[in-house]
Coordinates of C-alpha atoms and ligand atoms in Angstrom, one line a residue:
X1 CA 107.4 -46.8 -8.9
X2 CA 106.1 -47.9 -5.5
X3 CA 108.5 -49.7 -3.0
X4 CA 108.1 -52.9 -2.4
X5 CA 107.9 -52.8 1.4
X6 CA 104.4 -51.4 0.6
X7 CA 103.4 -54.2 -1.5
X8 CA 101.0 -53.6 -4.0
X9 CA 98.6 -56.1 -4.2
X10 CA 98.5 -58.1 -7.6
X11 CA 95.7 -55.9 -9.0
X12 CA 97.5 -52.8 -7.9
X13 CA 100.7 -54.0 -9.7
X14 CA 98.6 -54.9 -13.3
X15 CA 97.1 -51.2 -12.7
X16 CA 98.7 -48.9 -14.9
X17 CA 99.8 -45.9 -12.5
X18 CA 97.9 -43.2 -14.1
X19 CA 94.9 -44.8 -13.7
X20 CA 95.1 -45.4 -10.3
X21 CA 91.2 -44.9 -8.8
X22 CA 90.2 -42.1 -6.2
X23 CA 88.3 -43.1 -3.3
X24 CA 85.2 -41.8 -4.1
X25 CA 83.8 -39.6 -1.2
X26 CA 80.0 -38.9 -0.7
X27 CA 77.5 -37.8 2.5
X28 CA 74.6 -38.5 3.8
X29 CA 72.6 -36.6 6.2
X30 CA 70.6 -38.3 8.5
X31 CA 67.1 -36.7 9.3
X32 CA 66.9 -35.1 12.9
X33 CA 65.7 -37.5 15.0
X34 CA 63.2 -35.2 17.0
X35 CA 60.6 -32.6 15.6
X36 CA 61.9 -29.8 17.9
X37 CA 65.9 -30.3 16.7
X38 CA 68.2 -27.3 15.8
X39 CA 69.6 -28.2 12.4
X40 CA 73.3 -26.9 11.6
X41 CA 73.4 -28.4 8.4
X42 CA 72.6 -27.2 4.7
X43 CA 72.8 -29.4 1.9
X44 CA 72.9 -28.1 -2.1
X45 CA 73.5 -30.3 -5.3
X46 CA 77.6 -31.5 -3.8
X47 CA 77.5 -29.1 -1.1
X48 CA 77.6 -29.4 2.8
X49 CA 77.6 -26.6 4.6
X50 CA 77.9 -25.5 8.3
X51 CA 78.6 -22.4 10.0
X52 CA 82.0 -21.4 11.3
X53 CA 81.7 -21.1 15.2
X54 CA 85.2 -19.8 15.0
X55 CA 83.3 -16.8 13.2
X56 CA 79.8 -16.8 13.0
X57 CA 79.5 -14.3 10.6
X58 CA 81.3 -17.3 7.7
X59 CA 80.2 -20.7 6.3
X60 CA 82.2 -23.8 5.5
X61 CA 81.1 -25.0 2.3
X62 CA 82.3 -28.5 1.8
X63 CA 82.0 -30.1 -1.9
X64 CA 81.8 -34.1 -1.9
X65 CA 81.0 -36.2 -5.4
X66 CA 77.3 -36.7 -4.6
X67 CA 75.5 -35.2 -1.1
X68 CA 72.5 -37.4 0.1
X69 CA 70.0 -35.0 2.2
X70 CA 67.6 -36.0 4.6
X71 CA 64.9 -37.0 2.1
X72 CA 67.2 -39.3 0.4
X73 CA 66.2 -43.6 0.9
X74 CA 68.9 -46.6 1.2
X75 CA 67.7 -47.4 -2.5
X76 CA 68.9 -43.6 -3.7
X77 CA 71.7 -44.4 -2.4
X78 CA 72.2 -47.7 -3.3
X79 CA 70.9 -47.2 -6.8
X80 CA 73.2 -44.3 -7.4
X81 CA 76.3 -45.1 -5.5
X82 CA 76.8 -48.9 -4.7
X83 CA 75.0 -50.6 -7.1
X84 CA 77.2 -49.5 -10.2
X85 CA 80.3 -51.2 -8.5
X86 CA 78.5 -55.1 -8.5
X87 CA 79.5 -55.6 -11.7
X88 CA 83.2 -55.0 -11.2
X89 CA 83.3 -57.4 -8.8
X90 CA 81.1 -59.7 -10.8
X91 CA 84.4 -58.9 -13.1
X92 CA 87.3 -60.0 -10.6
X93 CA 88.1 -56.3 -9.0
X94 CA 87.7 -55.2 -5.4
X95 CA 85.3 -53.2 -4.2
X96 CA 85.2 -51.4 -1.2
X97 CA 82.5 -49.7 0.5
X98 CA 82.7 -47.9 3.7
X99 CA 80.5 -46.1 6.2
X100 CA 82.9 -43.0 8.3
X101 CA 81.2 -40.7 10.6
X102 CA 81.2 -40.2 14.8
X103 CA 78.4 -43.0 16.4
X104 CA 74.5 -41.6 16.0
X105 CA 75.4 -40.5 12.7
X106 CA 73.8 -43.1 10.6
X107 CA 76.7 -45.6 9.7
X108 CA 74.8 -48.8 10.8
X109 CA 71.4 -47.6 9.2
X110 CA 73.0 -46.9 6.3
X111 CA 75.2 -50.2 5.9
X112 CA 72.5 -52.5 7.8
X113 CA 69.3 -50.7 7.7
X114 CA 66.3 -52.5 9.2
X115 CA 64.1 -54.9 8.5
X116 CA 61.6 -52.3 6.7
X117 CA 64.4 -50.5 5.3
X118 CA 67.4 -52.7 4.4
X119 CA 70.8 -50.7 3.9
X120 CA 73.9 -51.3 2.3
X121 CA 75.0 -54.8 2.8
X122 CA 71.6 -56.5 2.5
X123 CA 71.2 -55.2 -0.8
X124 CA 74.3 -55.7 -2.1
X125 CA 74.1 -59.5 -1.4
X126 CA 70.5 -59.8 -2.9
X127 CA 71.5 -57.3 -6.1
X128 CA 74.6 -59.6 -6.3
X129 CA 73.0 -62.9 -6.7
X130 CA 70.3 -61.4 -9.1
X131 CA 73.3 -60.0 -11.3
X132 CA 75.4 -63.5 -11.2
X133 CA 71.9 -64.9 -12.0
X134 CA 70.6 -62.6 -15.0
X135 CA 74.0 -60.9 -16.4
X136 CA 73.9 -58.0 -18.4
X137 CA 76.7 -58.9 -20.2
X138 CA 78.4 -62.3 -20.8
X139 CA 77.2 -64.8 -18.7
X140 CA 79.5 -66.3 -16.3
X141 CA 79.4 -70.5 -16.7
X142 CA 79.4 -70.9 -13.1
X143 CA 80.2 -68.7 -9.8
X144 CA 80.8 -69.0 -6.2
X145 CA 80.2 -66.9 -3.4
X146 CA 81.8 -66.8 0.2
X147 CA 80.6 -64.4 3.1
X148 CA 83.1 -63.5 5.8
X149 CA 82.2 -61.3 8.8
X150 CA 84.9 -60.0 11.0
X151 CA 85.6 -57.0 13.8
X152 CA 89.0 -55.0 14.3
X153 CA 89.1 -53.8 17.4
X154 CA 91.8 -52.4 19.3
X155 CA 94.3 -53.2 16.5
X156 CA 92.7 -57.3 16.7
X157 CA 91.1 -59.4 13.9
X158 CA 88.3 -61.7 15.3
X159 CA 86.4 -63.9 13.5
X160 CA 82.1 -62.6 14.2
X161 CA 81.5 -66.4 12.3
X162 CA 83.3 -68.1 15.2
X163 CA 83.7 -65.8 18.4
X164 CA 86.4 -68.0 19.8
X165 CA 89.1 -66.5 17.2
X166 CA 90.0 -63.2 18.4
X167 CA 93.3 -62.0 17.4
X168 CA 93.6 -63.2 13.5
X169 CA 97.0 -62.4 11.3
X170 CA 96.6 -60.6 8.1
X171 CA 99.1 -62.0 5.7
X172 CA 99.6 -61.7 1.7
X173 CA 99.9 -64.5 -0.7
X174 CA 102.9 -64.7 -3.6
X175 CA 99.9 -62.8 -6.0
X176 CA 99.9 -60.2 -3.4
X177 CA 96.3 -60.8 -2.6
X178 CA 95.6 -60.1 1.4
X179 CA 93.8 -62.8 3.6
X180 CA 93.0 -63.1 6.9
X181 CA 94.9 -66.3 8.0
X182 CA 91.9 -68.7 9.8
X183 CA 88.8 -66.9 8.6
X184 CA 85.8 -68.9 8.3
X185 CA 84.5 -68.2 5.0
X186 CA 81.0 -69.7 4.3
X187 CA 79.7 -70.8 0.9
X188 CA 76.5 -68.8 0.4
X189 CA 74.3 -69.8 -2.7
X190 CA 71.4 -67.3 -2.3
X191 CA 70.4 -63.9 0.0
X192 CA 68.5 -66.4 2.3
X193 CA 71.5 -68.6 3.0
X194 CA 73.7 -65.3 3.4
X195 CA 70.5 -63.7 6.2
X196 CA 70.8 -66.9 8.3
X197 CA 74.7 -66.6 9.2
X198 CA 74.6 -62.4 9.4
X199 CA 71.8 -62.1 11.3
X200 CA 72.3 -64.1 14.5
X201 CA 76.3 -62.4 13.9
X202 CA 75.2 -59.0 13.4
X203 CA 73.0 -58.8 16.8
X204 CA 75.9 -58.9 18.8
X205 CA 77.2 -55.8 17.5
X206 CA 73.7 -53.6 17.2
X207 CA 72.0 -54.1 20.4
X208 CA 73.6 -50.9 22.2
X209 CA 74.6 -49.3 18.9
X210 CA 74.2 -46.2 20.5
X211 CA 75.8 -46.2 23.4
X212 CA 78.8 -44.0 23.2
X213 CA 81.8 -45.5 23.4
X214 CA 80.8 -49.2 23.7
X215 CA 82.3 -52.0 21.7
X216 CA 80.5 -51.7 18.7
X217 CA 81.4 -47.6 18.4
X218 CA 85.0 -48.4 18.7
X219 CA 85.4 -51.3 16.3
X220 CA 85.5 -52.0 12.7
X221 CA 82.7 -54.2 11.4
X222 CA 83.6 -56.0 8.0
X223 CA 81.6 -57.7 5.5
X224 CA 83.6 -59.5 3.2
X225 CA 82.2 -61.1 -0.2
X226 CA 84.7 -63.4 -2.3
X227 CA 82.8 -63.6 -5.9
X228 CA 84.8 -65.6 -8.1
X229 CA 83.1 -66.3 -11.7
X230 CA 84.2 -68.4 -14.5
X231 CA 84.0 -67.1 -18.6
X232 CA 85.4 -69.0 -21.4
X233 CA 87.3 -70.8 -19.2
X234 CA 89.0 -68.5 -16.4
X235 CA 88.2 -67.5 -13.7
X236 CA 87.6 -63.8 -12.2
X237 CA 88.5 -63.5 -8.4
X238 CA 86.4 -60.4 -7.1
X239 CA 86.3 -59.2 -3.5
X240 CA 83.6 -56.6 -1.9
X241 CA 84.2 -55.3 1.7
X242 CA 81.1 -53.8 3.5
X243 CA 82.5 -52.3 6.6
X244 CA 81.0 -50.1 9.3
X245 CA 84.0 -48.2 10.7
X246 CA 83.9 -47.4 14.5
X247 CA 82.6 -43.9 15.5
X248 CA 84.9 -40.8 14.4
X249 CA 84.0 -39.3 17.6
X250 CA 87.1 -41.4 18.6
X251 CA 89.9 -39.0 17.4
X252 CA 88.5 -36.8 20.1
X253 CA 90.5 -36.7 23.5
X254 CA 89.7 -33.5 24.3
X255 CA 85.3 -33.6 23.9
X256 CA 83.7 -30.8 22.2
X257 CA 86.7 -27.9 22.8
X258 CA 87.8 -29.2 19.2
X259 CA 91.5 -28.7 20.0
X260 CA 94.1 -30.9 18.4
X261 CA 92.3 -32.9 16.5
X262 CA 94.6 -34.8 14.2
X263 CA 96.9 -35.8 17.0
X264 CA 94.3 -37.8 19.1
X265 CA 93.3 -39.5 16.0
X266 CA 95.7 -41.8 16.6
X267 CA 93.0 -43.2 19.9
X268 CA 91.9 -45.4 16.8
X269 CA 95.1 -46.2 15.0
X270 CA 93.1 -48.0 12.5
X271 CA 90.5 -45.0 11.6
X272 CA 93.4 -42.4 11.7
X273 CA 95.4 -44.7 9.3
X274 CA 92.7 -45.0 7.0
X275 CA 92.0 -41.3 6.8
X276 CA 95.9 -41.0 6.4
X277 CA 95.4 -44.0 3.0
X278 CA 92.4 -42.4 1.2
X279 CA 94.3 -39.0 1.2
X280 CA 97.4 -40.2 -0.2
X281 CA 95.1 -42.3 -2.6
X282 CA 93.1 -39.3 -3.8
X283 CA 96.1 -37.3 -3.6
X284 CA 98.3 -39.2 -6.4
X285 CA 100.9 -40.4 -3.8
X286 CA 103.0 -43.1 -4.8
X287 CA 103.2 -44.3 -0.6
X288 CA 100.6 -45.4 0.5
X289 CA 100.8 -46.1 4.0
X290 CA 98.9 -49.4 4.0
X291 CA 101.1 -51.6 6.7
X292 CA 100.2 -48.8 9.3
X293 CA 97.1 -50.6 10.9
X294 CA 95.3 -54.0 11.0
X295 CA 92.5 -52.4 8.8
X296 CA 94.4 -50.7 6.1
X297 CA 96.6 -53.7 5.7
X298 CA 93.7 -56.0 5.1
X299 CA 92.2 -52.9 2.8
X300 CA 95.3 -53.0 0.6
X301 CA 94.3 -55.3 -2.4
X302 CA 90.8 -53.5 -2.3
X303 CA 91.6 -49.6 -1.9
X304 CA 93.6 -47.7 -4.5
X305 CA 94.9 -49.4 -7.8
X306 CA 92.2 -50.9 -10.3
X307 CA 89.9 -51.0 -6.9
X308 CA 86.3 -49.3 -7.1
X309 CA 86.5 -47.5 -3.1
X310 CA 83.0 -45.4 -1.8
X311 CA 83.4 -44.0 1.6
X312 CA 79.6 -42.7 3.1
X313 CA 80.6 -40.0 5.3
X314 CA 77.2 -40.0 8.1
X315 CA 76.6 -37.0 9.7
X316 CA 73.8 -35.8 12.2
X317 CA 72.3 -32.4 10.9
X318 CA 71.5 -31.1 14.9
X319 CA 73.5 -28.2 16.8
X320 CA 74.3 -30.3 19.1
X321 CA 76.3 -32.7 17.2
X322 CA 78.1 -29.4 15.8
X323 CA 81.9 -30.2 16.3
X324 CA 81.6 -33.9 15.5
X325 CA 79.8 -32.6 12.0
X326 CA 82.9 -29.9 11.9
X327 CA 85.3 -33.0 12.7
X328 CA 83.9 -35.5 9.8
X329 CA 83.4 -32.8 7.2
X330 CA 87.0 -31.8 8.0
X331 CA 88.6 -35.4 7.7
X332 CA 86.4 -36.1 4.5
X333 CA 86.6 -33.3 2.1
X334 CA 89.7 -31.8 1.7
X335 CA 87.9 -28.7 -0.3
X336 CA 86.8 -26.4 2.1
X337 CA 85.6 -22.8 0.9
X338 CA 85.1 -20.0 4.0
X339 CA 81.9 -17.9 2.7
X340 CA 81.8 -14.7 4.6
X341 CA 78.5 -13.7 5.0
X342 CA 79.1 -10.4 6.7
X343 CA 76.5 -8.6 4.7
X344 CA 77.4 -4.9 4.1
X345 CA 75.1 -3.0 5.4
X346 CA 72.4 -0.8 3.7
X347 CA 75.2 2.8 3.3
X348 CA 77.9 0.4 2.2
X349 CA 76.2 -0.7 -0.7
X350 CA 77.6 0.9 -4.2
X351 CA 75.5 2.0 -6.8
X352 CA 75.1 -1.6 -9.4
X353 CA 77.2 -1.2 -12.2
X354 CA 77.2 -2.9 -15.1
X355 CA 78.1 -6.4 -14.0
X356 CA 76.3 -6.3 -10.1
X357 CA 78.7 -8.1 -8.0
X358 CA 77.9 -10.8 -5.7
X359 CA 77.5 -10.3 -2.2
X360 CA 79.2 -13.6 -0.7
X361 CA 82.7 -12.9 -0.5
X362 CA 84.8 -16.3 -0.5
X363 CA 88.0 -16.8 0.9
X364 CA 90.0 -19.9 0.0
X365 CA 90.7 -22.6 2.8
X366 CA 93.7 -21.0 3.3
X367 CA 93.0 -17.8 4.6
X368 CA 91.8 -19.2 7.3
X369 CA 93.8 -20.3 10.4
X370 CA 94.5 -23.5 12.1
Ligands
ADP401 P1 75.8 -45.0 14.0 O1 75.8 -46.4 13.5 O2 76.5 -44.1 13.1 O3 76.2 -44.8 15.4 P2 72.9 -45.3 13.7 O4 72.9 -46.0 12.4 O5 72.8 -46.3 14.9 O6 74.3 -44.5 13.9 O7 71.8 -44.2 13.8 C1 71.5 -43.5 15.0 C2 70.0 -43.3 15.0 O8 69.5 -42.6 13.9 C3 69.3 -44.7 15.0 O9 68.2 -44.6 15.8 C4 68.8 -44.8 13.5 O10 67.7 -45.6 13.4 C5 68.6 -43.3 13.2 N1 68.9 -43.1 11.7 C6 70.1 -43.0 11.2 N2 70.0 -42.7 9.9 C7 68.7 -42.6 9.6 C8 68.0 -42.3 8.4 N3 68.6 -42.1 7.2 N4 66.6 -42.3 8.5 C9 66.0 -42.5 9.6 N5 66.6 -42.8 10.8 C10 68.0 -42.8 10.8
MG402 MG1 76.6 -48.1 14.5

């Protein structure tokens, strides 16, 4: 059993243990943005790999639960990956989807998108109000949807609905559901309604998206979606957080030299927390360390127990994003296979017996130092 000082949420507590739900953990490869680019990256089936610059002569193969190559469109994505989880909210779980990867990467087109080619969050909001609309299943006799839009940064809730709040408690109620004390939460009946308040928000974070280290790199952007439905007489409370993390490229003091990585994670307490939560999640630990940051705190009735979690890990498939690829593929799989690809040469070969024997040699993660 759990303590209680990490207080379960209510759906956590009605979970049974065993089937407590991984974060689910997938990646998506941008395309390179110019024609001329060295690419670093190969993608097969649930594969990532990368070469080892420790030893160029190995590969780190990664292995995810779905990989999205540079071909692959917002609505693969979305079709595969998001859309299945609507209907659990539509239900009265949580739902959590995340975008992780340094800034550049492709975490704001994937959970924004443009106006040609909406991402994430626009079509979850449309998809949602088709579903509430035309069920599959039972039909609800009546729903209601509120939008939220809010920003951690350094360690502080504010309120993106009304800029004047910006330092925001996160407190829990006596059904251990988490709220944001003072959030405006707006009643949305329809995508349009939903467009007009995130638009105007939304600009104030994208217009110098990708500017290293400015505000909208270092802070958490959050979506959050209160769906509550009514069947045969009760209601369903659902939540769905869409949240742009800040940039990975954070947990970097040291630039590119790639040296002690998981200490200066802590730069963003809230990213290295999080990283620190979906392990222990996907892991089977009974601690999670939820009360560690602002955004894991609020995450805590929607992350782990009966909750339906995606994390979209973005990366950039140039050289010159190498270590920040190496960094995100690192924090996000925890299988990692070292393929040596020192090909023996031609006199080294043996004559094929019966069974011929591959020529990759693989190591496991292990044999390969810190
Ligand atoms: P991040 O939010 O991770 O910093 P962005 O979403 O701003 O990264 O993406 C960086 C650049 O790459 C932007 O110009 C964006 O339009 C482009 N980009 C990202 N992902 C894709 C994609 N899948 N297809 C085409 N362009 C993309
Ligand atoms: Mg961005």
């Amino acid at each position: 059993p759990q303590s209680s000082d990490h207080g379960e949420s209510a759906k956590n507590l009605l979970a049974d243990k065993k089937q407590t739900s991984k974060v689910k953990v997938i990646v998506r490869v941008r395309p390179p943005l110019t024609e001329d680019a060295k690419v670093c990256v190969e993608t097969s089936d649930s594969k990532v790999e990368i070469f080892n610059h420790r030893n160029i002569k190995e590969t780190l193969q990664y292995e995810f639960s779905s990989v999205f190559d540079k071909t692959s469109t917002q609505q693969d994505i979305f079709s595969t990956s998001i859309r299945p989880l609507l209907e659990h909210a539509i239900n009265g779980e949580n739902v959590s989807i995340f975008a992780y990867g340094p800034t550049g990467a492709g975490k704001t087109y994937t959970m924004l998108g443009t106006e040609k080619d909406p991402g994430m969050i626009p079509r979850v909001v449309r998809t949602l109000f088709q579903s509430l609309h035309t069920p599959q299943g039972k039909p609800c006799e009546k729903h209601m949807v509120t939008f939220s839009f809010l920003e951690i940064y350094n360690e502080k809730v504010q309120d993106l609905l009304n800029p004047k709040e910006t330092d925001l408690p996160i407190r829990e109620d006596s059904s251990h559901n988490i709220f944001v004390a003072g959030l405006t939460e707006k009643l949305i009946g329809s995508y349009r309604e939903f467009s007009l308040l995130f638009g105007p928000a939304s600009n104030n974070r994208t217009v110098a998206a990708t500017k290293l280290n400015d505000h909208s790199s270092r802070s958490h952007s959050i979506v959050q979606l209160k769906v509550d439905t009514w069947k045969d007489n009760k209601v369903f409370h659902g939540k769905i957080y869409l949240i742009d993390l800040a940039g990975s490229e954070d947990n970097r003091r040291t630039g590119n030299s790639g040296v002690r990585l998981k200490e200066s994670g802590a730069i963003n307490k809230s990213l290295f927390v999080l990283g620190e939560v979906v392990d222990a999640i996907n892991n089977g630990l009974t601690r999670i360390p939820y009360r560690n940051s602002k955004l894991t705190r609020l995450l805590q009735d929607s992350v782990g127990g009966t909750c339906h979690s995606v994390m979209i890990t973005n990366i950039s498939p140039e050289e010159s994003f190498y270590f920040d690829t190496y960094c995100t593929l690192n924090f996000a799989s925890k299988s990692r296979r070292v393929i040596n690809n020192n090909l023996p040469s031609i006199s080294d070969v043996q004559p094929p017996s019966e069974k011929p024997r591959a020529l990759k040699r693989s190591k496991s993660a292990s044999d390969f130092g810190p």
